[in-house]
CSV table of C-alpha atoms in Angstrom, one decimal:
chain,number,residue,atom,x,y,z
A,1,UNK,CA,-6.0,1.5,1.1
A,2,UNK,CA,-4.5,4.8,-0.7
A,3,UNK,CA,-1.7,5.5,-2.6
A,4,UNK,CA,-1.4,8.9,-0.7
A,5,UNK,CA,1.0,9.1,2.0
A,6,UNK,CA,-0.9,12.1,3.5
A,7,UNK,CA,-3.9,10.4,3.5
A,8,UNK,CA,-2.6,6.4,5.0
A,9,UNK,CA,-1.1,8.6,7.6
A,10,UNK,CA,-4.2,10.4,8.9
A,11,UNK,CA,-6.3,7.3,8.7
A,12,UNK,CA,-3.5,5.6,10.8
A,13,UNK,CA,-3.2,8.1,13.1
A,14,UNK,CA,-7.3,9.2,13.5
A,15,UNK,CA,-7.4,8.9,17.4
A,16,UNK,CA,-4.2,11.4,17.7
A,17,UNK,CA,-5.3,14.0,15.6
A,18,UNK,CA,-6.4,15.6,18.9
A,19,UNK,CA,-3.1,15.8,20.7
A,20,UNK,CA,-0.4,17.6,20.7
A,21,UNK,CA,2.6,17.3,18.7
A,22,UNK,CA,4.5,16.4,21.2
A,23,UNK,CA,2.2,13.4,21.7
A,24,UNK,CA,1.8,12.8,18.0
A,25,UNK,CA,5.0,11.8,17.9
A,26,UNK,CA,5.0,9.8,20.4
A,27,UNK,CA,2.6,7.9,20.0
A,28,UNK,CA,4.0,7.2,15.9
A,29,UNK,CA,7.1,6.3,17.7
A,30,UNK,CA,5.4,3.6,19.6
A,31,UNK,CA,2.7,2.5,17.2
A,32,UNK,CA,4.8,2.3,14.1
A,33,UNK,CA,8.7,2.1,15.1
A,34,UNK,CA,8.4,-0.2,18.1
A,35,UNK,CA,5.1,-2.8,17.1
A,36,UNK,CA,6.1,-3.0,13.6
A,37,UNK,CA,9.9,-3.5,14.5
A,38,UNK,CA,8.4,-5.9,17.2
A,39,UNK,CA,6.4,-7.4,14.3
A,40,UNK,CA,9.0,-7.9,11.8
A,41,UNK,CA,11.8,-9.4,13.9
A,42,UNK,CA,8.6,-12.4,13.9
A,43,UNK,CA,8.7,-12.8,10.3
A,44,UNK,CA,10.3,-16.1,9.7
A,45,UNK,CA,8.8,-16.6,5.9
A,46,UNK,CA,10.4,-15.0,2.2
A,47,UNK,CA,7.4,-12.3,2.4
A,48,UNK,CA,5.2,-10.8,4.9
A,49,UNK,CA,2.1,-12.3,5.7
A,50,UNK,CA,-0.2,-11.1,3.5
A,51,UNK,CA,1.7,-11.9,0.3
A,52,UNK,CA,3.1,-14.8,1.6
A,53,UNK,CA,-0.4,-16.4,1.6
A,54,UNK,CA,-1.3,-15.0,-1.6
A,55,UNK,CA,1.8,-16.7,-3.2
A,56,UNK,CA,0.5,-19.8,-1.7
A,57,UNK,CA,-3.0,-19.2,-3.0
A,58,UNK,CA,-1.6,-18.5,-6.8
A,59,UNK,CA,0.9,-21.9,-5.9
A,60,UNK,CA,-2.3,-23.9,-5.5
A,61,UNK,CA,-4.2,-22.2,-8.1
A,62,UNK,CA,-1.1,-23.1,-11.2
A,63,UNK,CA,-1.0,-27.1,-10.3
A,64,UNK,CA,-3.8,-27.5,-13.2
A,65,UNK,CA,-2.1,-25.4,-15.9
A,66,UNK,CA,0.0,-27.0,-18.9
A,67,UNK,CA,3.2,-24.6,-19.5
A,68,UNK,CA,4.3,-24.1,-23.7
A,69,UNK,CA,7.8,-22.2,-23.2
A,70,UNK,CA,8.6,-19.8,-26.7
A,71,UNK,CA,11.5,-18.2,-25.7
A,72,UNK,CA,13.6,-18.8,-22.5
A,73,UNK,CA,11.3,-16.1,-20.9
A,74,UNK,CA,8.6,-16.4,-22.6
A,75,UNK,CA,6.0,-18.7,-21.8
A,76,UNK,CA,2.7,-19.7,-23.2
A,77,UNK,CA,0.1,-20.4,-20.1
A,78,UNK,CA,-3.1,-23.1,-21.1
A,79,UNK,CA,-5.3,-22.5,-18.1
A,80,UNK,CA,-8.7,-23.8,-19.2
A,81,UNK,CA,-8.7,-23.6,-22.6
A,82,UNK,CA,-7.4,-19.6,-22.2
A,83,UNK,CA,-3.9,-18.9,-22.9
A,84,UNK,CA,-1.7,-15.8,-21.2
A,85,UNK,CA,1.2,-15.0,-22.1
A,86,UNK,CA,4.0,-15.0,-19.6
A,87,UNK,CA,7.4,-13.0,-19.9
A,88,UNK,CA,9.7,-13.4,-16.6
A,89,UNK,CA,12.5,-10.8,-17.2
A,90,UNK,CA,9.4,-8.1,-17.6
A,91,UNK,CA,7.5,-9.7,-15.0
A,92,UNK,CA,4.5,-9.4,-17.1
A,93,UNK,CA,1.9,-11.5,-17.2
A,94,UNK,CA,-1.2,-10.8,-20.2
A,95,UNK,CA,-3.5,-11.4,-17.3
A,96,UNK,CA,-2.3,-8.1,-15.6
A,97,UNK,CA,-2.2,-9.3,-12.0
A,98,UNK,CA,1.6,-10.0,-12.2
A,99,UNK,CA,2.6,-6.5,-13.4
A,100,UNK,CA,-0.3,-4.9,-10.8
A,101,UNK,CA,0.1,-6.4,-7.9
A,102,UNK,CA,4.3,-7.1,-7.9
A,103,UNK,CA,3.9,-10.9,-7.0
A,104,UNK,CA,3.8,-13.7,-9.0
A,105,UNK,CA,0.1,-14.4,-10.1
A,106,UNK,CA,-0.9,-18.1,-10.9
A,107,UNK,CA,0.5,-18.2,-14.3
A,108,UNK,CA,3.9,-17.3,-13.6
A,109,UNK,CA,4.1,-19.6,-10.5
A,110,UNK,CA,3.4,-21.9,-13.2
A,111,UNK,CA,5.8,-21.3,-15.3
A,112,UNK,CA,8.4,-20.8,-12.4
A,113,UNK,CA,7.8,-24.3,-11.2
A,114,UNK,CA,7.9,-25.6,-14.8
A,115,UNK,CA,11.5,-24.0,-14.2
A,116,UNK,CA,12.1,-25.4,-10.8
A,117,UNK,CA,12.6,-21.1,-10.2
A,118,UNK,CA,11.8,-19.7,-6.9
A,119,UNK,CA,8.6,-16.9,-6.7
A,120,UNK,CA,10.3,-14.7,-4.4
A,121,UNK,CA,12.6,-13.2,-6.9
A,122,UNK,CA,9.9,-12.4,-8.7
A,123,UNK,CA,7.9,-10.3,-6.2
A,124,UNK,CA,8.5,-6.7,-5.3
A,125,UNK,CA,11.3,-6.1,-3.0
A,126,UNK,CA,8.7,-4.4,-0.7
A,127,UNK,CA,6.8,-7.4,0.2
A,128,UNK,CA,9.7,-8.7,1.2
A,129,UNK,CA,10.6,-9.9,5.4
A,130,UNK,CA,14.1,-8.3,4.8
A,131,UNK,CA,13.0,-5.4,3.3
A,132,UNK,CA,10.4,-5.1,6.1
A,133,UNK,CA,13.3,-5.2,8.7
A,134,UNK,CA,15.3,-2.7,7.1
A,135,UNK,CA,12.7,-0.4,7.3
A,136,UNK,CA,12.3,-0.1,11.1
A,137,UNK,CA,16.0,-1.1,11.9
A,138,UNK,CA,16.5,2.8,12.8
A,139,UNK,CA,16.0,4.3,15.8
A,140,UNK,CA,13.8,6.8,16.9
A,141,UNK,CA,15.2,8.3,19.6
A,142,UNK,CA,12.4,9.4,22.3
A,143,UNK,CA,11.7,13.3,23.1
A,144,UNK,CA,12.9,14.2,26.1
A,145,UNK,CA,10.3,15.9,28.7
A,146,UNK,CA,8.2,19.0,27.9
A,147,UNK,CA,9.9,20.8,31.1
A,148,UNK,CA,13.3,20.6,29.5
A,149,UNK,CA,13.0,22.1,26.2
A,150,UNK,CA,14.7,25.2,25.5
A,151,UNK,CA,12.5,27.4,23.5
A,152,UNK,CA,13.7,30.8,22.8
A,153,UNK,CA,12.0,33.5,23.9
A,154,UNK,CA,11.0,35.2,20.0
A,155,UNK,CA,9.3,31.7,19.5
A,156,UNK,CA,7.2,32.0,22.3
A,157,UNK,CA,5.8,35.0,21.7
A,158,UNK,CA,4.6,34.4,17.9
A,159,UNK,CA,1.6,33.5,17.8
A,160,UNK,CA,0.2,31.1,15.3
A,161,UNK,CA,-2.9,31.1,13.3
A,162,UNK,CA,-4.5,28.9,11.2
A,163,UNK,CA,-4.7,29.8,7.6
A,164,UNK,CA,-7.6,31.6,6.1
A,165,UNK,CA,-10.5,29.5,6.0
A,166,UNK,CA,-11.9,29.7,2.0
A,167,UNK,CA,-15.3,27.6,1.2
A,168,UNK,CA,-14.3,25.3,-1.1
A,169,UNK,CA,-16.3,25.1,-4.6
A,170,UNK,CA,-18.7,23.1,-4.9
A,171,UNK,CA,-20.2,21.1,-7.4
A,172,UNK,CA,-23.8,22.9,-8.9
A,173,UNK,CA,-27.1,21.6,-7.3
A,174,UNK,CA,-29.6,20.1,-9.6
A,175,UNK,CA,-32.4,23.0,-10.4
A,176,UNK,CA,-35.3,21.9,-9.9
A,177,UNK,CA,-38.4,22.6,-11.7
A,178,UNK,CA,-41.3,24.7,-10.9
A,179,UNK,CA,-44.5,23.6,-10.4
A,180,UNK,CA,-46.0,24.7,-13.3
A,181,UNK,CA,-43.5,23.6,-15.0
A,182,UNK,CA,-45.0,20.0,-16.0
A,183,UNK,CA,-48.2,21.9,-17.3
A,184,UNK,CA,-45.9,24.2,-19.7
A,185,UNK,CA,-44.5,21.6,-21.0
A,186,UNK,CA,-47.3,19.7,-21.7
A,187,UNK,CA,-49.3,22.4,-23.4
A,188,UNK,CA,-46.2,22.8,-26.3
């Protein structure tokens, strides 16, 4: 996983790299707008999938933790003889998985059930089925055939070339010694 658009996209997309536009598209309309549209009108759960069982995994992981609450939103965690420190308006956790991964780690299911609180409202609006529907609720509309574009005559003509190719730097090889070199050294 990447947090580069450019780079998710071409790993997604590896097996159309060789087609043509006109294919690349479609085959992004079909793979992305119409499986994961497919996929997320299935989604019957708060989250998708994958969070949704890793909010049950912290669920499961709190039930032997003893909750101190300081303030109204801030909670002391025991968790075997280690405390963290648990504020829900920040969504922070002084474990760090809360505030890194957007969903509510162990501790803070702990201290949401100490609440008799919902998890969902604490994890990122991203993970969420809703939020995954409204992604793909738009249409892409399909291209029509290749035989009835109009392409103007000036664009047909210009030709297109890639860009310069430059050699990239690279990083210095290791120099190797001579084979004297061992007995110089030696003889200083």
């Amino acid at each position: 996983m990447t947090s580069n658009i450019a780079e998710s996209i071409n790993i997604a997309l590896v097996l159309a790299r060789e087609l043509s536009i006109f294919e690349i598209l479609e085959q992004v309309k079909l793979r992305w707008n119409h499986n994961y549209k497919k996929e997320a009108t299935g989604i019957f759960t708060p989250l998708i999938e994958k969070y949704q069982d890793i909010l049950i995994e912290n669920k499961a992981m709190c039930t032997r933790m003893m909750v101190v609450q300081s303030t109204e939103y801030v909670h002391n965690v025991n968790d075997d003889g280690r405390n963290f420190i648990v504020r829900l308006r920040e969504k922070i956790c002084s474990y760090g998985r809360f505030q890194y991964e957007e969903i509510s780690c162990e501790h803070a299911w702990a201290v949401l059930k100490s609440k008799n609180l919902t998890a969902y409202e604490y994890c990122f609006d991203l993970y969420k089925s809703e939020t995954f529907l409204k992604i793909y609720e738009l249409p892409i509309y399909p291209l029509p055939d290749i035989k009835d574009w109009v392409v103007p005559e000036y664009i047909l003509d210009d030709v297109v070339l890639p860009p310069p190719f430059r050699i990239q730097p690279d990083r210095p090889r290791k120099k190797t010694r001579a084979k004297g070199s061992r007995e110089l050294l030696g003889s200083v």
